Coordinates of C-alpha atoms in Angstrom, one line a residue:
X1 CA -23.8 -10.9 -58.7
X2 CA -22.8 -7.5 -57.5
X3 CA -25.9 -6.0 -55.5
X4 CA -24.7 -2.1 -55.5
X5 CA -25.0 -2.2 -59.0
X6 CA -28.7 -1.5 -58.8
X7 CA -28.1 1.0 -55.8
X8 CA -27.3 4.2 -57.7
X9 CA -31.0 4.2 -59.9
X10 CA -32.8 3.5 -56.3
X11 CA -31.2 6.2 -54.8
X12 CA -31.7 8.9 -57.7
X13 CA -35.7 8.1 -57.6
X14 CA -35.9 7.6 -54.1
X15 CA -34.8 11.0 -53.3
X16 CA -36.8 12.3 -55.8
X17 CA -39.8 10.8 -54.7
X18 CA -39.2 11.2 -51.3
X19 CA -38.7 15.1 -52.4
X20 CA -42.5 15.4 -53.5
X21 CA -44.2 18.9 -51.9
X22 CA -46.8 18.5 -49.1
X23 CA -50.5 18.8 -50.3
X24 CA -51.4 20.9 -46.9
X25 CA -49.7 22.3 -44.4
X26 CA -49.3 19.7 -41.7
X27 CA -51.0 19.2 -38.1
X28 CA -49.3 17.3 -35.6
X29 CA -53.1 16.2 -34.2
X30 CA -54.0 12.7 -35.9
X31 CA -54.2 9.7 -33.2
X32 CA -54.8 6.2 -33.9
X33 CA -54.8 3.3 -31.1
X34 CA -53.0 0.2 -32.9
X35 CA -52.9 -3.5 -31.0
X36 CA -49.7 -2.2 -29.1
X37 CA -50.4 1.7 -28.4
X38 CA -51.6 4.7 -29.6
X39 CA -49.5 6.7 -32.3
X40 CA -49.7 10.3 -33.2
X41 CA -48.8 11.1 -36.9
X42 CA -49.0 14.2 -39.2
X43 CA -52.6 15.5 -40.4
X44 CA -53.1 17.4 -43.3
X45 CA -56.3 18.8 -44.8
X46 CA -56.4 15.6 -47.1
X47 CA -54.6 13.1 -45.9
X48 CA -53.2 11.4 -42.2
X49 CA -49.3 10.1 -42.0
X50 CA -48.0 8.0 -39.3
X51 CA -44.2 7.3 -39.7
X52 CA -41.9 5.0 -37.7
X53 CA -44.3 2.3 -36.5
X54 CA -42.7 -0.6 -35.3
X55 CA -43.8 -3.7 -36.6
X56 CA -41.3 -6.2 -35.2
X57 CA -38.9 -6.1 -32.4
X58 CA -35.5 -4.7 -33.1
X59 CA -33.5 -7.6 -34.8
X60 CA -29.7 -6.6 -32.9
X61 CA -27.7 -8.5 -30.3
X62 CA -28.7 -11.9 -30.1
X63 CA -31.6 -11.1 -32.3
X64 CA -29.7 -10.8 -35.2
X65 CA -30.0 -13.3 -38.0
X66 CA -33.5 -14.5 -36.0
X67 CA -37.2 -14.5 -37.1
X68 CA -38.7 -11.5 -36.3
X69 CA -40.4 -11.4 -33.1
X70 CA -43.2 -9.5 -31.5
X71 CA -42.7 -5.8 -30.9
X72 CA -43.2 -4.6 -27.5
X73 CA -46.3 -2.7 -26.5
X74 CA -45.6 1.3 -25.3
X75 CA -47.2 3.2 -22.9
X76 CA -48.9 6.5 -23.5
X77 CA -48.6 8.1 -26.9
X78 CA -45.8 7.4 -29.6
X79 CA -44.9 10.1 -31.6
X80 CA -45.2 9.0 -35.0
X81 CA -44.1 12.5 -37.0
X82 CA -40.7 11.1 -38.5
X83 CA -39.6 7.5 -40.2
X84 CA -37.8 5.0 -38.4
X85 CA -34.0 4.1 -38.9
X86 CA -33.2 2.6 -42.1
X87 CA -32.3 -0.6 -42.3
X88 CA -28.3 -0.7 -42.1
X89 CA -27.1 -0.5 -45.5
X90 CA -23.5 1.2 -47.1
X91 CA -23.4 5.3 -47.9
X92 CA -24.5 5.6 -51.9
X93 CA -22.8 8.8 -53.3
X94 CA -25.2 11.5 -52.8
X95 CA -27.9 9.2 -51.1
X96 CA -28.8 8.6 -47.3
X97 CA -27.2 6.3 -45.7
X98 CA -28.6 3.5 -42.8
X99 CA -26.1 2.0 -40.0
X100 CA -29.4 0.7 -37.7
X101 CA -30.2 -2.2 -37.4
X102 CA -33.3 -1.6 -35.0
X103 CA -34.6 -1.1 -38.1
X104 CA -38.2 -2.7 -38.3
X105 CA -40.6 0.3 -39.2
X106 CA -43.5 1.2 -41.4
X107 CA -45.1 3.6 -42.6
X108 CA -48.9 4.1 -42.9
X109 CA -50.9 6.9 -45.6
X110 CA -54.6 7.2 -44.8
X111 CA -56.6 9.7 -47.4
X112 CA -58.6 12.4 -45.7
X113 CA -61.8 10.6 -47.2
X114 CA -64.6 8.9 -45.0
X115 CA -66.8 6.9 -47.1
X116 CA -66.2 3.0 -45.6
X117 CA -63.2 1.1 -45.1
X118 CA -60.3 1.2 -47.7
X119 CA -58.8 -1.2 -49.5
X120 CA -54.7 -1.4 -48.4
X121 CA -51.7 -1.2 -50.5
X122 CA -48.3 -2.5 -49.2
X123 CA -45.3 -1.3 -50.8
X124 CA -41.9 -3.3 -50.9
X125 CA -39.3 -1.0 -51.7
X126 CA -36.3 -1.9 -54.8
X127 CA -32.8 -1.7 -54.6
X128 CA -31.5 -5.2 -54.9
X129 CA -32.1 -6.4 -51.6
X130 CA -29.2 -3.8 -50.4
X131 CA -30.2 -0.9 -50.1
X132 CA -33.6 1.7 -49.7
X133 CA -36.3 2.2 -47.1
X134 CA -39.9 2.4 -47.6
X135 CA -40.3 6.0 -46.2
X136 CA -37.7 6.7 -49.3
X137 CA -41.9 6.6 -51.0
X138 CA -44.1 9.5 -50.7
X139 CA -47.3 8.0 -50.8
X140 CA -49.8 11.1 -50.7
X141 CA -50.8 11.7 -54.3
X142 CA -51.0 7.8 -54.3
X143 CA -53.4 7.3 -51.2
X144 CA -55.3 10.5 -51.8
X145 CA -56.3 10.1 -55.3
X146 CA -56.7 6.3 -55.6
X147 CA -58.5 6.8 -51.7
X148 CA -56.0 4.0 -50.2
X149 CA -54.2 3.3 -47.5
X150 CA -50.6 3.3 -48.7
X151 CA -48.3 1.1 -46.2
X152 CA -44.2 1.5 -46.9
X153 CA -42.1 -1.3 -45.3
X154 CA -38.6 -1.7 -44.1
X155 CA -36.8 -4.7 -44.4
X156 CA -33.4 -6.2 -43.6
X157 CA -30.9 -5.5 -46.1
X158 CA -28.0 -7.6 -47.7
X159 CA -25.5 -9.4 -45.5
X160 CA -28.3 -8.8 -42.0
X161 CA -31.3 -9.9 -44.1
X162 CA -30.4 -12.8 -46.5
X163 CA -27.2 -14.4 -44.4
X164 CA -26.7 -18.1 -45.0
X165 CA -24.9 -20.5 -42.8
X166 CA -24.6 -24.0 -42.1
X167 CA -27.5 -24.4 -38.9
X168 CA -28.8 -21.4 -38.5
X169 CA -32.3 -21.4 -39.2
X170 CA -34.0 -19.1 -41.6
X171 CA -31.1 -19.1 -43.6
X172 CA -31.3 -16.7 -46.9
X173 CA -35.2 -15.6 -45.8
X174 CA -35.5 -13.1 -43.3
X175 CA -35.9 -10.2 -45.0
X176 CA -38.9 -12.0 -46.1
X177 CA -40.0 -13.1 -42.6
X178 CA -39.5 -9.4 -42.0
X179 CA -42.1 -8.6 -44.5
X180 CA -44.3 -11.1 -43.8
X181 CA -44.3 -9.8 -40.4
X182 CA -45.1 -6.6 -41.8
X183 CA -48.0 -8.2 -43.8
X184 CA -49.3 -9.8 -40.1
X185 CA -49.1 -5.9 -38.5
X186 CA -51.2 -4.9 -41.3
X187 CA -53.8 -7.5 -41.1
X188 CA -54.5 -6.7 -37.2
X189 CA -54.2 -3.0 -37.8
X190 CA -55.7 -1.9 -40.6
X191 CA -59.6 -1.8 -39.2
X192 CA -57.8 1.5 -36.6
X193 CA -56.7 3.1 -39.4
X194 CA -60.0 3.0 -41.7
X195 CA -58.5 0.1 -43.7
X196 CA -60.1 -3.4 -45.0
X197 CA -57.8 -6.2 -43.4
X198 CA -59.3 -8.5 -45.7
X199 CA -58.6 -6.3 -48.9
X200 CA -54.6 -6.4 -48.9
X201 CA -52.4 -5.3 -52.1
X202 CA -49.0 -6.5 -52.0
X203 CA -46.7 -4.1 -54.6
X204 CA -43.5 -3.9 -55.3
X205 CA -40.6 -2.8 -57.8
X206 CA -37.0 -5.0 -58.5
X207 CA -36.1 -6.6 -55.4
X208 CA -39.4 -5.2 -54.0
X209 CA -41.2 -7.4 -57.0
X210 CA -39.0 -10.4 -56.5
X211 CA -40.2 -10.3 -52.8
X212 CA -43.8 -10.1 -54.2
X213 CA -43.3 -13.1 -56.5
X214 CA -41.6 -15.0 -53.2
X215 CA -44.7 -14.2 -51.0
X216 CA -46.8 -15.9 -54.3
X217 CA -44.4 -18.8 -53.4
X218 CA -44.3 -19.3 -49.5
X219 CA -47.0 -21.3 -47.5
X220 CA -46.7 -18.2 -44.8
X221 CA -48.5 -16.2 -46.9
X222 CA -51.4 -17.7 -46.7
X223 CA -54.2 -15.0 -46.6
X224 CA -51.9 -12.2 -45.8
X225 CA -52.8 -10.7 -49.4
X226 CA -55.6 -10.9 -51.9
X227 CA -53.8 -8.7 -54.9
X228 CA -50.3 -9.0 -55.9
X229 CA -48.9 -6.4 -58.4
X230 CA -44.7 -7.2 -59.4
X231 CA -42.8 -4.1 -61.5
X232 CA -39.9 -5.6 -63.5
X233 CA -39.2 -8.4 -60.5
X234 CA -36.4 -10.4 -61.6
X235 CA -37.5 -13.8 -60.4
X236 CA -38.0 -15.6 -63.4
X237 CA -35.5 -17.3 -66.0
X238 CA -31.6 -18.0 -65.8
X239 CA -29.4 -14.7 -66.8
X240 CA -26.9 -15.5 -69.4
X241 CA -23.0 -14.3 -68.6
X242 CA -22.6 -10.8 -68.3
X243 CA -26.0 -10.0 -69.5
X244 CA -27.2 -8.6 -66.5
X245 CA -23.8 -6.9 -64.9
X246 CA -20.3 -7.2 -67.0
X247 CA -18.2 -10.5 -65.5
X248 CA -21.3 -12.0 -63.6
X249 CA -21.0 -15.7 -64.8
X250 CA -24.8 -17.2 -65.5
X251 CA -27.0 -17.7 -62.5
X252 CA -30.6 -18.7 -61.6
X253 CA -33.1 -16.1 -60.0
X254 CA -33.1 -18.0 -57.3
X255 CA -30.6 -19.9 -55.2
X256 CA -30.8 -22.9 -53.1
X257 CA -30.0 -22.5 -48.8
X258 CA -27.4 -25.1 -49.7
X259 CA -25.7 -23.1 -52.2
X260 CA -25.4 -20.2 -49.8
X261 CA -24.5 -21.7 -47.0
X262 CA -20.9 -22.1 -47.9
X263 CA -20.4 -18.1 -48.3
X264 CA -21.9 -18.2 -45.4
X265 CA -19.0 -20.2 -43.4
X266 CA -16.2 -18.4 -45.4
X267 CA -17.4 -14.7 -44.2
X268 CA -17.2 -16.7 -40.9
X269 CA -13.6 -17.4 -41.1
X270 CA -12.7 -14.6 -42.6
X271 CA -14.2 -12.6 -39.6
X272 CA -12.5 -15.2 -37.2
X273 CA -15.8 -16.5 -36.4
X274 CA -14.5 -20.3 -38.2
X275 CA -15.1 -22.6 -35.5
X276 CA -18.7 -24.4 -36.0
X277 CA -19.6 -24.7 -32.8
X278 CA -19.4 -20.8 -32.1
X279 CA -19.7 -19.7 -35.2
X280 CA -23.2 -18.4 -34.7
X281 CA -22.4 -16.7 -31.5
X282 CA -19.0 -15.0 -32.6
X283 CA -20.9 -13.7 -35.8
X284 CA -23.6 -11.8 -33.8
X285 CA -21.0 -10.0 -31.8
X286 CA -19.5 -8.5 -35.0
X287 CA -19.9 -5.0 -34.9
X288 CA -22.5 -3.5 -37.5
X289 CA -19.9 -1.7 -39.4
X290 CA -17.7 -5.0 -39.8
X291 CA -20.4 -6.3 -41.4
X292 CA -21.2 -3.3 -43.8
X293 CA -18.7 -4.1 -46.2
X294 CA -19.7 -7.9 -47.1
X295 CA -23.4 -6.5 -47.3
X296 CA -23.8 -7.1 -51.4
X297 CA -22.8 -11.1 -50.6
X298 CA -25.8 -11.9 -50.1
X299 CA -28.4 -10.2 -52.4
X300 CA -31.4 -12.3 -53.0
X301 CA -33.5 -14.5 -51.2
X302 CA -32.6 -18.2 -51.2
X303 CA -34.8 -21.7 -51.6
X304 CA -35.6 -24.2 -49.0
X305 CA -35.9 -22.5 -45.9
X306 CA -39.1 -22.2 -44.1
X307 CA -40.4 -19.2 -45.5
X308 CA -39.5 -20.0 -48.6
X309 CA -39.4 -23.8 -49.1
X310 CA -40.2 -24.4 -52.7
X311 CA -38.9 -22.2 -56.1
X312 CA -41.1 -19.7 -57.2
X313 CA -40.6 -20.1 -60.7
X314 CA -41.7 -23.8 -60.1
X315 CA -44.6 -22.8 -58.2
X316 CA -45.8 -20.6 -60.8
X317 CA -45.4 -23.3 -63.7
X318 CA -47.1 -25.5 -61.6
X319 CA -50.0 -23.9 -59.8
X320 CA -48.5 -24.0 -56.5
X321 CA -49.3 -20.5 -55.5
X322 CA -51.5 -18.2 -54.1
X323 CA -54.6 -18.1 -55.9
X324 CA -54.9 -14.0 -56.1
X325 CA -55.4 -11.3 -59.1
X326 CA -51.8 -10.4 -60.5
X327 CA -50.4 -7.7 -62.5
X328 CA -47.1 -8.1 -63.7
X329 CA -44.7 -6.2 -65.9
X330 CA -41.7 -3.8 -66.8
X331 CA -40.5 -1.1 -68.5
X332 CA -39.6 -1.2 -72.0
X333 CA -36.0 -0.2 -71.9
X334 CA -35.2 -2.1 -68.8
X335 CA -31.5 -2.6 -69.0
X336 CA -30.1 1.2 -70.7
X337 CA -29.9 2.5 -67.1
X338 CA -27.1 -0.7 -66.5
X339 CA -25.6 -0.5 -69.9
X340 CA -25.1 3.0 -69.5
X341 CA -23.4 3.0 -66.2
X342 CA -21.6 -0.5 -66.4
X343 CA -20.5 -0.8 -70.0
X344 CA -20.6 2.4 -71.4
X345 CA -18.4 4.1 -68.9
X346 CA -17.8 7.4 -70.3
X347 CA -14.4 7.1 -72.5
X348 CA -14.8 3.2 -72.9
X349 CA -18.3 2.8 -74.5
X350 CA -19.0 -0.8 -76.4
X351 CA -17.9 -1.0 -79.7
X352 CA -18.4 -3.6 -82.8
X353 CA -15.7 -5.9 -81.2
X354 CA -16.7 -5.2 -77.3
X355 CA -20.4 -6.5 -78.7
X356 CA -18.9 -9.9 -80.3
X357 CA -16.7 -10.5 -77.5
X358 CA -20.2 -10.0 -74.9
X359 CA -22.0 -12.4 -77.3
X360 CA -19.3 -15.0 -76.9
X361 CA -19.0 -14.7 -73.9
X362 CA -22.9 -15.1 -73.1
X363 CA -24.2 -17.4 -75.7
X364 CA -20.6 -20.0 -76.9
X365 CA -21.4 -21.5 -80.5
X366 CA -24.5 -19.9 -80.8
X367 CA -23.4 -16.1 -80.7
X368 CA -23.7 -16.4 -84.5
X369 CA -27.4 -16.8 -83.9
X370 CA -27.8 -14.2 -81.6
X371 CA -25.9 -11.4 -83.2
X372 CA -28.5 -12.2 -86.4
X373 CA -31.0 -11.7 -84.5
X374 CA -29.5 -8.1 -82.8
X375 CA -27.8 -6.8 -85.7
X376 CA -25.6 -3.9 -85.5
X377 CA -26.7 -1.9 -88.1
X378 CA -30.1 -2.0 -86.7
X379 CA -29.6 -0.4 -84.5
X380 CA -28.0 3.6 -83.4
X381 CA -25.1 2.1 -81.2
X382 CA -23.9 -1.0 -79.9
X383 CA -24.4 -0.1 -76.6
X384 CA -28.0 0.2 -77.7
X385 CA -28.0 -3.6 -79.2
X386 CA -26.7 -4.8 -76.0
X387 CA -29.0 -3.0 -73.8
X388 CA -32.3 -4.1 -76.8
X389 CA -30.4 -7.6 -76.5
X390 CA -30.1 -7.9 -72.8
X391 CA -33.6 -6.2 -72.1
X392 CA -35.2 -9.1 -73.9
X393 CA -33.6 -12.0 -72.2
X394 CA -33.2 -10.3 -68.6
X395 CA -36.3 -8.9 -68.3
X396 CA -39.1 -9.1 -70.9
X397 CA -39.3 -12.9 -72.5
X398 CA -38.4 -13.8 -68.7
X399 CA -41.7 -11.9 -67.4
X400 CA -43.7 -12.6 -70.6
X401 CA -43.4 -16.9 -69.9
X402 CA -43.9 -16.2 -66.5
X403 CA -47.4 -14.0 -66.8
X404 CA -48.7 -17.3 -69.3
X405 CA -47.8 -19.2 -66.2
X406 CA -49.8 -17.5 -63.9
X407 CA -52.4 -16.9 -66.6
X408 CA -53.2 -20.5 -66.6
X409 CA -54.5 -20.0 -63.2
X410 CA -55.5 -16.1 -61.6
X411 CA -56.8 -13.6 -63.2
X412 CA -53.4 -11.6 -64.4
X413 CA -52.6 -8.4 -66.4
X414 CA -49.7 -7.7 -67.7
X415 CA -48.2 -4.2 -68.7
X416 CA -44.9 -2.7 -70.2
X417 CA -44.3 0.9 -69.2
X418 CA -43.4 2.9 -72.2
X419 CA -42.7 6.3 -70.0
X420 CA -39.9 8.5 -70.2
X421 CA -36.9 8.3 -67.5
X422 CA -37.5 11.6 -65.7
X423 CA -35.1 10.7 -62.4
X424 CA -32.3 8.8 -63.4
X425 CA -29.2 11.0 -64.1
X426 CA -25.9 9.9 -64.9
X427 CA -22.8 12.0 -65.0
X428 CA -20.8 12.6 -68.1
X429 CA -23.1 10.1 -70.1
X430 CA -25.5 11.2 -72.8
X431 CA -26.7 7.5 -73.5
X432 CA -30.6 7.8 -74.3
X433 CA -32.3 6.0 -70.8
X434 CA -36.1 6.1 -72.6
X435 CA -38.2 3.2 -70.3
X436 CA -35.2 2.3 -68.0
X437 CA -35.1 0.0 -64.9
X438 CA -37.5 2.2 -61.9
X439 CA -38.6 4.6 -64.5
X440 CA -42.4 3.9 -63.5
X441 CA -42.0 5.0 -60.1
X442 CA -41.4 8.8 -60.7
X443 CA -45.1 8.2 -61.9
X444 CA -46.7 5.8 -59.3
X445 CA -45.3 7.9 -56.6
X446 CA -45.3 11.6 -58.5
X447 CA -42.4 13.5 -58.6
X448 CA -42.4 17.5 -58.5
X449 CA -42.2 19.0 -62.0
X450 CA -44.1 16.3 -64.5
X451 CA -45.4 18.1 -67.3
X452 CA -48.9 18.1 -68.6
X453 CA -48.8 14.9 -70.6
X454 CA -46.2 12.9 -67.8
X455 CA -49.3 13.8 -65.3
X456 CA -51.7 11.9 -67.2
X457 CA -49.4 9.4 -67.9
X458 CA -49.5 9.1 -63.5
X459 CA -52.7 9.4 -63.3
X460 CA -53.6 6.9 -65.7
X461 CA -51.1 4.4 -63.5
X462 CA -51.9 5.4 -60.6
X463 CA -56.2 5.4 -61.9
X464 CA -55.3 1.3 -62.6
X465 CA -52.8 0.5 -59.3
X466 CA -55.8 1.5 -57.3
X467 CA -58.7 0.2 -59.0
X468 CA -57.4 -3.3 -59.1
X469 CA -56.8 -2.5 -55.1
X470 CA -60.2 -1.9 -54.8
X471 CA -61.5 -4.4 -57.1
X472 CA -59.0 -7.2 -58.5
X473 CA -60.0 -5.7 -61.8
X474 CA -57.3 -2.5 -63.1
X475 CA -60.5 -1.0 -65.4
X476 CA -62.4 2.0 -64.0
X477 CA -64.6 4.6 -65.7
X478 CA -62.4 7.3 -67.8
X479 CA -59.4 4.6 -68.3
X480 CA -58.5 2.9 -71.6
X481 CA -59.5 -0.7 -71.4
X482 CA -56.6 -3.0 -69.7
X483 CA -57.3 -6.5 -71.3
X484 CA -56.6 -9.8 -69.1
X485 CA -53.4 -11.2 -70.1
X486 CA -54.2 -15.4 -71.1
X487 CA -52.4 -17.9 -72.6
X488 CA -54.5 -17.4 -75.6
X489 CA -54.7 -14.2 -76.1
X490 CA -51.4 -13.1 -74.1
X491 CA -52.5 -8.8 -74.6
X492 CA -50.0 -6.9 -72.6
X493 CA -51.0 -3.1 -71.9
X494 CA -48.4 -0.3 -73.0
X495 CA -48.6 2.3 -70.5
X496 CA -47.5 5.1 -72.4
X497 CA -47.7 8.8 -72.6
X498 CA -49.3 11.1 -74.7
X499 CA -49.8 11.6 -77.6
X500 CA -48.6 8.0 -77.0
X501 CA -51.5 5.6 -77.0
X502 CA -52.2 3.5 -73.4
X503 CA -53.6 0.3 -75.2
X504 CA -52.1 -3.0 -76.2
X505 CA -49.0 -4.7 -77.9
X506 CA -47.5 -7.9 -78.4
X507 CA -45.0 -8.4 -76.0
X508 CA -43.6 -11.3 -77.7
X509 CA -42.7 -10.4 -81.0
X510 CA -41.6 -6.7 -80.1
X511 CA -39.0 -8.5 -77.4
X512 CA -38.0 -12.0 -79.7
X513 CA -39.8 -14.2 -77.0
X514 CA -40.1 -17.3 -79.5
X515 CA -36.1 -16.7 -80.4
X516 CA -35.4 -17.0 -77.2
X517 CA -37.9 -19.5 -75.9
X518 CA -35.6 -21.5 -78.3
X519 CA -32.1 -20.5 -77.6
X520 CA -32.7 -20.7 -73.6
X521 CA -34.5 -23.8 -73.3
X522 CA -33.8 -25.8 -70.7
X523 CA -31.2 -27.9 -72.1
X524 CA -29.6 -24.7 -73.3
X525 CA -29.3 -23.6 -70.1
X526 CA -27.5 -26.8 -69.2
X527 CA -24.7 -26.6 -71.9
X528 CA -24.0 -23.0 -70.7
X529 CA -23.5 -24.1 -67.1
X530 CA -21.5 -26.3 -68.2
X531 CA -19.4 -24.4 -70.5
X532 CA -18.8 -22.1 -67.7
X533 CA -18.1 -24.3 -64.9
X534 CA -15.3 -25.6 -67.6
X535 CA -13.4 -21.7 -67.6
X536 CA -10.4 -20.9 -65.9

């Protein structure tokens, strides 16, 4: 699968966010002493911001492709006014760019306030494990209005953080070492800055939420987090052809080290680095920008190294996970923003035939099924049916079966943003976007210029992110009542905008979960595989 697809969206909102006017002018006057120095960051009438912590040792040299290790203490006073590097990622049109890869920085927002210590929120930026940076997040109207501490994390990116090769250890995982790491720096830290190390939120968005799902997963998370919250995290389910990106054959959510170790040793060669012995060696004496150009090869965490040593999807069915509060959910429209950029390029949208041939090419003999199911004239385009179509079986039935998973044993609440796409702008297209993949964050992390009724909307959100923070428990005075998500009574909150009612619907039968509980069942999923393995 093709990682830059996602990396237009995250750029669009991350500059947006990132965009967000200061509350106060800024003091440069705010000292905290953390376990490896002191740090001076920005202070504001409400609201402290120290920027460019490192959390891990620089990863380069002979570091690269290694656990993360210890950082090293400093002496005196680090200035702590600006972000670190971003982790070394290709230039997006329009977007920053990242060519570091001493790279291993957070960020930390502490609210003015002073009543007792806070709970702590640890965001996992999106951007399908290829691009993005956590200080990409302003966290102000987040940490001051919820009164958290907001922590935004950078982690290795693509080809430097999800590398597999035969023998090298931590093969397909360190990007989630890295965040782990980050989780670690958090726990010692957070008493300095007025924070509760034993009241830790892990949040996240796309890759982000697939990294929260993993953590949910991986024995070295152990304690590092009480409250887990993953927006429209992909790490449930096996895609269908083409339903996710045009040409991608059908893949799981999550590969196996073994799988990945292959591409691994044919980047290798291809870099003259082919000989076993010195493979490893040759590889980390690659120049950074050599490297840039196979960075979307390897774009998702893999199964069965040590940090991540069993499938999440399994350990969710079965129990096997981190016994914390969840909330889990997406947006409604998930996959417009990729059916308007991917299929309906402007000139070429999809038409009647374009749909029958996708269907095909997805689904074999039972397209026929399908197409009943997503009828044409239901709907105001094709483009529309696919992106309704492939909404439902990428995102929504695939989050839906996973949240009665988890229901079976935490305390979960499940949400579908209903929202309107205020960030996401793509040229020549006038394809309607409505809840599209990301479209949440221009409210959890406020963009200038919401109106009147796109403010509540964030404030509502942002009202419920911090509560459960607080509390394991999204309800607080003034908020309509979020009901828990269980197998028996599986109530999903719409988190919409008014006039708009925030309250609940039924998931499943707005997204044709039971269709499709049927079509992709396992042994399904088996006949496609093999039907594909079978093409030219």
């Amino acid at each position: 699968m093709n990682g830059r697809c996602w990396v237009a969206l995250a750029a669009c909102v991350a500059q947006l966010i990132s965009a967000a006017p200061a509350a106060a002018a800024v003091h440069q006057d705010a000292l905290v002493r953390t376990d490896l120095g002191w740090v001076k960051g920005a202070q504001a009438s409400d609201h402290r911001v120290f920027r460019g912590i490192p959390y891990a040792a620089a990863p380069t040299g002979d570091r690269r492709w290694r656990s993360p290790a210890p950082a090293r203490p400093w002496p005196g006073v680090r200035d702590a006014a600006e972000p670190g590097p971003r982790c070394a990622q290709p230039a997006t049109p329009g977007g920053p760019t990242g060519a570091s890869e001493d790279c291993l920085y957070l960020d930390v927002t502490v609210p003015g306030t002073a009543n007792g210590r806070k709970p702590v929120m640890v965001w996992l930026h999106g951007g399908g494990f290829v691009e993005g940076a956590g200080s990409d997040f302003d966290a102000r109207h987040l940490a001051t209005a919820g009164d958290v501490i907001v922590v935004t994390v950078n982690y290795r990116l693509g080809v430097f953080g999800l590398f597999a090769h035969p023998g090298l250890a931590g093969s397909g995982g360190f990007a989630l070492e890295d965040q782990q790491a980050a989780l670690r720096w958090v726990r010692r830290n957070a008493t300095a800055f007025g924070g509760d190390p034993g009241n830790i939120t892990l949040f996240g968005e796309s890759a982000g939420g697939k990294s929260v799902c993993a953590h949910l997963a991986s024995p070295g998370a152990a304690g590092l987090f009480q409250r887990a919250i993953m927006q429209s995290a992909p790490c449930t389910g096996t895609v269908p052809a083409g339903t996710m990106f045009p040409g991608v054959p059908a893949f799981r959510q999550w590969p196996s080290v073994a799988d990945r170790q292959p591409d691994g040793a044919r980047l290798a060669a291809g870099l003259g680095c082919g000989d076993p012995a010195t493979a490893l060696t040759c590889l980390r004496r690659v120049p950074t920008e050599r490297l840039l150009p196979l960075h979307d090869q390897f774009i998702t965490p893999a199964v069965g190294s040590q940090v991540l040593p069993r499938d999440p999807e399994r350990a969710l069915a079965t129990g096997r996970f981190h016994r914390v509060p969840v909330i889990s959910g997406t947006t409604r429209d998930e996959m417009r923003y990729m059916v308007a950029l991917f299929y309906e390029l402007p000139g070429t949208p999809i038409t009647a035939r374009t749909y029958a041939r996708l269907l095909r090419r997805a689904f074999g003999a039972r397209a026929g099924r399908v197409a009943r199911r997503y009828p044409l004239d239901r709907y105001a385009s094709p483009g529309l049916a696919w992106a309704t179509l492939t909404t439902d079986v990428v995102f929504a039935c695939p989050t839906y079966e996973r949240n009665r998973s988890i229901a079976q044993w935490v305390r979960t609440y499940a949400f579908e943003f209903a929202g309107d796409d205020v960030t996401t702008k793509i040229p020549n297209s006038d394809f309607p976007l409505g809840s599209a993949h990301g479209a949440e964050l221009a409210y959890l992390f406020p963009v200038p210029g919401l109106d009147a009724r796109r403010r509540r909307l964030s404030a509502t959100m942002i009202g419920y992110w911090t509560a459960f923070a607080r509390t394991g428990d999204p309800n607080a005075p003034g908020l309509p009542r979020w009901q828990t998500f269980a197998p028996a009574r599986p109530s999903t909150q719409s988190l919409a905008a008014p006039p708009d009612p925030t309250g609940p619907i039924n998931v499943a039968a707005d997204h044709r979960c039971a269709f499709w509980a049927k079509e992709l069942s396992p042994a399904t999923v088996v006949q496609i595989r093999r039907r594909l393995a079978d093409e030219p």
